Tab-separated table of C-alpha atoms in Angstrom:
chain	number	residue	atom	x	y	z
A	4	MET	CA	-4.960	-4.985	21.048
A	5	SER	CA	-1.969	-4.799	19.007
A	6	GLY	CA	-3.654	-5.642	15.240
A	7	TYR	CA	-6.552	-5.997	12.959
A	8	PRO	CA	-9.256	-8.285	13.888
A	9	PRO	CA	-9.426	-11.315	11.571
A	10	ASN	CA	-12.658	-11.339	9.796
A	11	PRO	CA	-13.873	-13.677	6.798
A	12	ARG	CA	-12.811	-11.537	4.856
A	13	SER	CA	-8.971	-10.170	5.808
A	14	THR	CA	-8.219	-13.669	6.822
A	15	VAL	CA	-5.266	-15.498	5.102
A	16	ASN	CA	-6.605	-18.680	4.320
A	17	ARG	CA	-3.286	-20.092	1.954
A	18	TYR	CA	0.169	-20.254	3.901
A	19	ARG	CA	-1.279	-18.743	6.262
A	20	GLY	CA	2.113	-18.678	8.613
A	21	ARG	CA	3.078	-15.251	6.048
A	22	ALA	CA	0.382	-13.870	7.279
A	23	ALA	CA	0.340	-10.680	9.405
A	24	TYR	CA	-2.247	-8.442	11.351
A	25	ASP	CA	0.007	-6.171	13.501
A	26	TYR	CA	-0.363	-2.835	12.898
A	27	GLN	CA	3.508	-2.348	12.908
A	28	THR	CA	3.293	-4.531	9.687
A	29	ILE	CA	0.333	-3.340	7.873
A	30	HIS	CA	0.954	0.256	8.442
A	31	THR	CA	4.793	0.167	7.097
A	32	LEU	CA	3.888	-1.917	4.501
A	33	VAL	CA	1.384	1.032	3.064
A	34	ASN	CA	3.524	3.734	3.594
A	35	SER	CA	6.349	2.480	1.615
A	36	CYS	CA	4.755	1.527	-1.099
A	37	PRO	CA	4.386	4.245	-2.955
A	38	ILE	CA	1.370	3.502	-5.354
A	39	LEU	CA	-1.456	2.058	-3.666
A	40	HIS	CA	-4.509	0.026	-5.853
A	41	VAL	CA	-7.840	1.748	-4.247
A	42	SER	CA	-10.967	-0.817	-5.648
A	43	PHE	CA	-14.850	0.419	-5.586
A	44	ASN	CA	-18.336	-0.380	-6.945
A	45	PRO	CA	-18.685	3.075	-8.926
A	46	SER	CA	-22.379	2.493	-9.356
A	47	LEU	CA	-25.501	0.367	-8.499
A	48	PRO	CA	-24.480	-3.117	-9.366
A	49	GLU	CA	-27.261	-3.479	-11.979
A	50	ASP	CA	-26.151	-0.329	-13.693
A	51	ASP	CA	-22.951	-1.489	-14.215
A	52	PRO	CA	-21.754	-5.094	-12.410
A	53	PHE	CA	-17.874	-4.264	-12.457
A	54	PRO	CA	-15.696	-2.641	-9.774
A	55	THR	CA	-13.052	0.450	-10.200
A	56	ILE	CA	-9.268	0.007	-9.407
A	57	LEU	CA	-7.258	3.510	-9.652
A	58	PRO	CA	-3.657	3.662	-8.940
A	59	MET	CA	-3.548	6.170	-6.574
A	60	ILE	CA	-0.990	8.237	-3.345
A	61	GLY	CA	-1.862	7.821	-0.002
A	62	ALA	CA	-0.657	7.699	3.783
A	63	MET	CA	-1.878	6.336	6.741
A	64	GLY	CA	-1.739	8.496	10.019
A	65	SER	CA	-3.946	10.065	12.941
A	66	PHE	CA	-5.445	13.364	12.794
A	67	PRO	CA	-4.627	15.150	15.148
A	68	PRO	CA	-0.633	14.068	15.763
A	69	PRO	CA	0.430	13.778	18.981
A	70	PRO	CA	2.315	16.984	19.591
A	71	SER	CA	6.046	15.074	19.516
A	72	GLN	CA	4.894	13.598	16.018
A	73	SER	CA	6.297	15.105	13.010
A	74	ALA	CA	4.594	13.770	9.407
A	75	PRO	CA	4.658	10.904	8.212
A	76	PRO	CA	4.585	8.971	11.632
A	77	SER	CA	6.506	6.076	12.261
A	78	PRO	CA	4.733	2.574	12.680
A	79	THR	CA	2.518	2.891	15.437
A	80	PRO	CA	1.156	0.154	17.694
A	81	GLY	CA	-3.061	1.564	17.579
A	82	PRO	CA	-4.637	1.865	14.455
A	83	LEU	CA	-4.157	4.337	11.891
A	84	ASP	CA	-6.617	6.266	9.390
A	85	LEU	CA	-5.643	6.185	5.403
A	86	TYR	CA	-5.258	9.410	3.757
A	87	LEU	CA	-5.959	8.870	-0.155
A	88	HIS	CA	-5.205	12.236	-2.395
A	89	GLY	CA	-6.628	12.800	-5.493
A	90	TYR	CA	-8.420	15.709	-7.752
A	91	VAL	CA	-11.438	17.173	-6.782
A	92	SER	CA	-13.851	16.192	-10.175
A	93	SER	CA	-12.558	12.694	-9.965
A	94	ARG	CA	-15.117	9.980	-10.149
A	95	LEU	CA	-14.339	8.149	-6.745
A	96	MET	CA	-13.778	11.874	-4.845
A	97	ARG	CA	-17.512	12.940	-6.241
A	98	LEU	CA	-19.151	8.974	-5.362
A	99	PRO	CA	-21.865	9.503	-2.540
A	100	PRO	CA	-20.367	9.410	0.486
A	101	THR	CA	-22.887	6.664	1.964
A	102	ALA	CA	-23.023	3.385	0.418
A	103	ASN	CA	-26.178	1.377	0.771
A	104	PRO	CA	-25.761	-2.030	-0.325
A	105	THR	CA	-28.827	-4.343	-1.230
A	106	SER	CA	-29.525	-7.033	1.600
A	107	SER	CA	-30.098	-10.786	0.723
A	108	SER	CA	-32.504	-10.892	3.538
A	109	ALA	CA	-34.588	-9.832	5.600
A	110	GLU	CA	-31.995	-10.475	8.559
A	111	GLU	CA	-29.457	-8.530	6.406
A	112	ALA	CA	-31.653	-5.509	5.496
A	113	ALA	CA	-32.660	-4.695	9.433
A	114	GLU	CA	-28.899	-4.649	9.756
A	115	GLU	CA	-28.106	-2.339	7.213
A	116	ALA	CA	-31.269	-0.463	7.942
A	117	GLU	CA	-29.040	2.391	9.324
A	118	PRO	CA	-26.561	2.863	6.466
A	119	LYS	CA	-23.309	3.085	7.565
A	120	LYS	CA	-21.036	6.154	6.687
A	121	GLY	CA	-18.560	5.866	4.296
A	122	LEU	CA	-17.803	4.489	0.878
A	123	PRO	CA	-16.242	1.228	1.201
A	124	LEU	CA	-13.092	0.851	-0.435
A	125	CYS	CA	-10.677	-2.363	-0.669
A	126	ILE	CA	-6.750	-0.851	-0.838
A	127	SER	CA	-3.776	-3.234	-2.052
A	128	ALA	CA	-0.069	-2.110	-1.663
A	129	THR	CA	2.776	-4.692	-3.369
A	130	HIS	CA	6.094	-5.169	-3.078
A	131	LEU	CA	8.358	-7.278	-5.000
A	132	ASP	CA	11.586	-8.276	-3.762
A	133	GLY	CA	12.408	-11.421	-6.011
A	134	LEU	CA	12.430	-14.000	-8.496
A	135	ILE	CA	12.236	-17.356	-7.298
A	136	LEU	CA	13.643	-20.059	-9.890
A	137	ALA	CA	13.029	-23.778	-9.296
A	138	LEU	CA	13.473	-26.815	-10.887
A	139	THR	CA	9.608	-27.267	-12.135
A	140	PRO	CA	7.612	-24.063	-13.399
A	141	HIS	CA	5.321	-25.493	-10.941
A	142	HIS	CA	6.931	-24.198	-8.526
A	143	HIS	CA	8.624	-20.181	-9.770
A	144	SER	CA	7.114	-18.159	-7.506
A	145	LEU	CA	8.316	-14.501	-5.938
A	146	ASN	CA	9.210	-13.119	-2.570
A	147	TYR	CA	6.742	-10.376	-1.844
A	148	ARG	CA	5.418	-8.258	0.866
A	149	SER	CA	1.450	-7.188	0.756
A	150	ALA	CA	-1.114	-5.982	2.399
A	151	ILE	CA	-5.033	-5.425	1.706
A	152	LEU	CA	-6.782	-3.104	3.560
A	153	HIS	CA	-10.858	-2.604	3.793
A	154	GLY	CA	-12.740	0.363	4.934
A	155	ARG	CA	-14.989	3.589	5.147
A	156	ALA	CA	-13.978	6.552	2.825
A	157	THR	CA	-15.355	9.942	3.803
A	158	LEU	CA	-14.451	13.213	2.113
A	159	LEU	CA	-12.111	16.106	4.570
A	160	THR	CA	-14.231	19.114	4.692
A	161	SER	CA	-11.872	20.331	8.387
A	162	PRO	CA	-9.110	22.614	6.270
A	163	ALA	CA	-6.684	21.704	9.136
A	164	GLU	CA	-6.992	18.224	8.493
A	165	LYS	CA	-7.118	18.667	4.927
A	166	LEU	CA	-4.112	20.429	5.443
A	167	TYR	CA	-2.769	17.808	7.640
A	168	ALA	CA	-3.036	15.189	4.664
A	169	MET	CA	-1.775	17.185	2.391
A	170	GLU	CA	1.647	17.710	4.426
A	171	LEU	CA	1.525	14.089	5.429
A	172	ILE	CA	1.193	12.757	2.047
A	173	THR	CA	3.660	14.730	0.779
A	174	ASP	CA	6.139	14.229	3.100
A	175	ASN	CA	5.647	10.240	3.052
A	176	LEU	CA	7.078	9.797	-0.165
A	177	ILE	CA	9.519	12.847	-0.097
A	178	PRO	CA	10.710	13.714	3.920
A	179	PRO	CA	10.973	16.518	4.100
A	180	ARG	CA	9.881	17.965	0.698
A	181	TRP	CA	6.720	20.145	2.537
A	182	ALA	CA	8.726	22.490	4.079
A	183	ASN	CA	10.926	22.477	1.440
A	184	THR	CA	8.633	24.060	-0.310
A	185	ARG	CA	6.363	27.178	-1.493
A	186	VAL	CA	3.928	26.332	1.283
A	187	PRO	CA	1.128	26.916	2.636
A	188	PRO	CA	-1.102	25.842	-0.617
A	189	THR	CA	-3.045	28.882	-2.367
A	190	ALA	CA	-6.611	28.859	-2.147
A	191	VAL	CA	-7.137	27.541	-5.341
A	192	GLU	CA	-4.605	24.042	-5.052
A	193	MET	CA	-6.569	23.773	-1.770
A	194	GLN	CA	-10.413	23.937	-3.613
A	195	SER	CA	-8.561	21.722	-6.321
A	196	THR	CA	-7.129	19.036	-4.156
A	197	SER	CA	-9.556	16.620	-2.568
A	198	ILE	CA	-8.683	14.233	0.528
A	199	LEU	CA	-10.557	10.951	1.669
A	200	ARG	CA	-9.901	9.905	4.984
A	201	VAL	CA	-10.406	6.103	5.033
A	202	GLU	CA	-11.108	4.465	8.379
A	203	ILE	CA	-10.221	0.775	8.757
A	204	VAL	CA	-12.498	-1.969	9.378
A	205	SER	CA	-10.092	-4.760	8.860
A	206	ALA	CA	-6.595	-5.309	7.122
A	207	SER	CA	-4.382	-7.950	6.973
A	208	ALA	CA	-0.750	-8.608	5.374
A	209	LYS	CA	1.192	-11.743	3.369
A	210	VAL	CA	4.916	-11.705	3.202
A	211	ARG	CA	6.792	-14.491	1.342
A	212	GLU	CA	10.687	-15.021	1.812
A	213	GLY	CA	13.355	-17.689	0.833
A	214	GLY	CA	14.317	-19.540	-1.832
A	215	PRO	CA	12.497	-22.775	-4.174
A	216	GLY	CA	10.299	-25.118	-2.292
A	217	GLU	CA	11.002	-28.403	-4.165
A	218	ASP	CA	9.380	-31.577	-5.043
A	219	ARG	CA	11.328	-34.527	-3.269
A	220	ARG	CA	10.826	-36.396	-6.507
A	221	ASP	CA	12.933	-33.920	-8.323
A	222	GLU	CA	15.220	-32.919	-5.463
A	223	ARG	CA	16.530	-36.344	-5.966
A	224	ASP	CA	16.890	-36.622	-9.292
A	225	GLU	CA	20.139	-35.712	-10.342
A	226	GLY	CA	19.693	-35.259	-13.684
A	227	VAL	CA	17.311	-32.554	-13.360
A	228	ARG	CA	19.892	-30.738	-11.188
A	229	GLY	CA	22.277	-31.002	-13.374
A	230	ARG	CA	20.759	-29.436	-15.786
A	231	VAL	CA	18.180	-26.736	-14.249
A	232	TRP	CA	19.912	-23.743	-12.360
A	233	THR	CA	17.730	-22.970	-9.135
A	234	GLY	CA	18.018	-19.331	-6.829
A	235	VAL	CA	16.882	-15.917	-6.180
A	236	VAL	CA	16.917	-13.032	-8.069
A	237	PRO	CA	16.778	-10.252	-5.902
A	238	VAL	CA	14.737	-7.453	-7.067
A	239	TRP	CA	14.170	-3.750	-5.812
A	240	SER	CA	13.780	-0.276	-7.523
A	241	VAL	CA	16.070	2.370	-7.616
A	242	LEU	CA	16.038	5.985	-7.530
A	243	GLY	CA	18.496	7.549	-10.255
A	244	GLU	CA	20.668	10.403	-10.183
A	245	PRO	CA	18.521	13.534	-9.741
A	246	VAL	CA	18.189	15.708	-12.884
A	247	PRO	CA	16.956	19.791	-12.683
A	248	VAL	CA	14.741	21.757	-14.556
A	249	PRO	CA	17.132	22.579	-17.985
A	250	GLY	CA	17.485	26.128	-18.384
A	251	GLU	CA	16.425	29.217	-16.173
A	252	GLY	CA	13.157	26.331	-14.735
A	253	ASN	CA	15.649	25.528	-11.735
A	254	ARG	CA	17.940	28.179	-10.127
A	255	VAL	CA	19.001	26.170	-7.059
A	256	GLY	CA	23.011	25.291	-7.247
A	257	GLY	CA	23.434	21.435	-6.644
A	258	VAL	CA	20.752	18.745	-5.549
A	259	PRO	CA	19.353	19.801	-1.984
A	260	GLY	CA	20.438	17.457	0.790
A	261	HIS	CA	16.994	16.033	1.365
A	262	VAL	CA	16.947	14.802	-1.981
A	263	LYS	CA	20.188	13.422	-2.064
A	264	ALA	CA	19.310	11.157	1.528
A	265	LEU	CA	15.608	10.570	-0.443
A	266	VAL	CA	18.092	8.859	-2.990
A	267	GLU	CA	20.417	6.999	-0.751
A	268	GLY	CA	17.958	6.184	1.301
A	269	TRP	CA	15.565	4.293	-0.948
A	270	ASN	CA	17.773	2.639	-3.089
A	271	GLY	CA	20.058	1.353	0.138
A	272	GLU	CA	16.541	-0.254	1.795
A	273	GLY	CA	15.749	-1.573	-1.204
A	274	GLU	CA	18.639	-3.626	-1.872
A	275	ARG	CA	18.645	-4.448	1.803
A	276	ARG	CA	15.557	-5.723	2.006
A	277	ALA	CA	15.255	-7.561	-1.075
A	278	ARG	CA	18.737	-9.496	-0.402
A	279	GLU	CA	17.626	-10.079	2.961
A	280	ALA	CA	14.095	-11.848	1.768
A	281	VAL	CA	16.514	-14.298	0.063
A	282	GLU	CA	17.577	-15.447	3.607
A	283	GLY	CA	14.319	-15.706	4.608
A	284	GLY	CA	13.796	-19.439	4.824
A	285	LYS	CA	12.729	-21.799	2.840
A	286	LYS	CA	8.948	-20.857	1.699
A	287	ARG	CA	7.183	-22.338	-1.962
């Protein structure tokens, strides 16, 4: 199988033609998103019915990695785990590692007799590529790429896997920053950092490209078409010129090549993707 199997939880129902379940699309969306939003239930529903959502950093990978693979991994044809980085005393890192959901029937209760290992999480990654301006507010939209993942999280206890995940997350955001810093982490740094490994059980992506979709009635109305501008405003994030720490804080002359490459690659890829989305087809 080349992707995550659809199930009722992850199947896209509206505009199914925009859906994707393949590993490469989902892994690329997650690993290129600097901020992931992680949702979980902080307590039993009878204690607090409201879920919590946190912005976090993370990356998808597999431990142990193939010998020829450097962090972060390229999109793979197989499933990957999601690693999430956090402080040791943060609420998510201190939640029980095993969930015991309440069952609504005797049959469901029997199925849950042995609790599944890991805390249930829902993770989202979203990229905004354009603002869609149509003839009517009803057909205004956005060009976007998004992924939703469901999985069960466990706290890493293996020092080797924890070190792998810390390097993976660092280099996924700023490659190859790990090797260009003071490493390895100290014992205090390792103790104050927690890493969750999320085993993905279902996932889906949804991508919208192109320009506005209009009603035929509006398209035939020359009065409306003559006074309402329609089109796409491409959107992408831009990294600014690197600013060194003032005073004696930074003693390295000039911006390192990997930092320059990060800025150039980030900005170029963002603009390319946003402009290509405009030509992606006429979709509402």
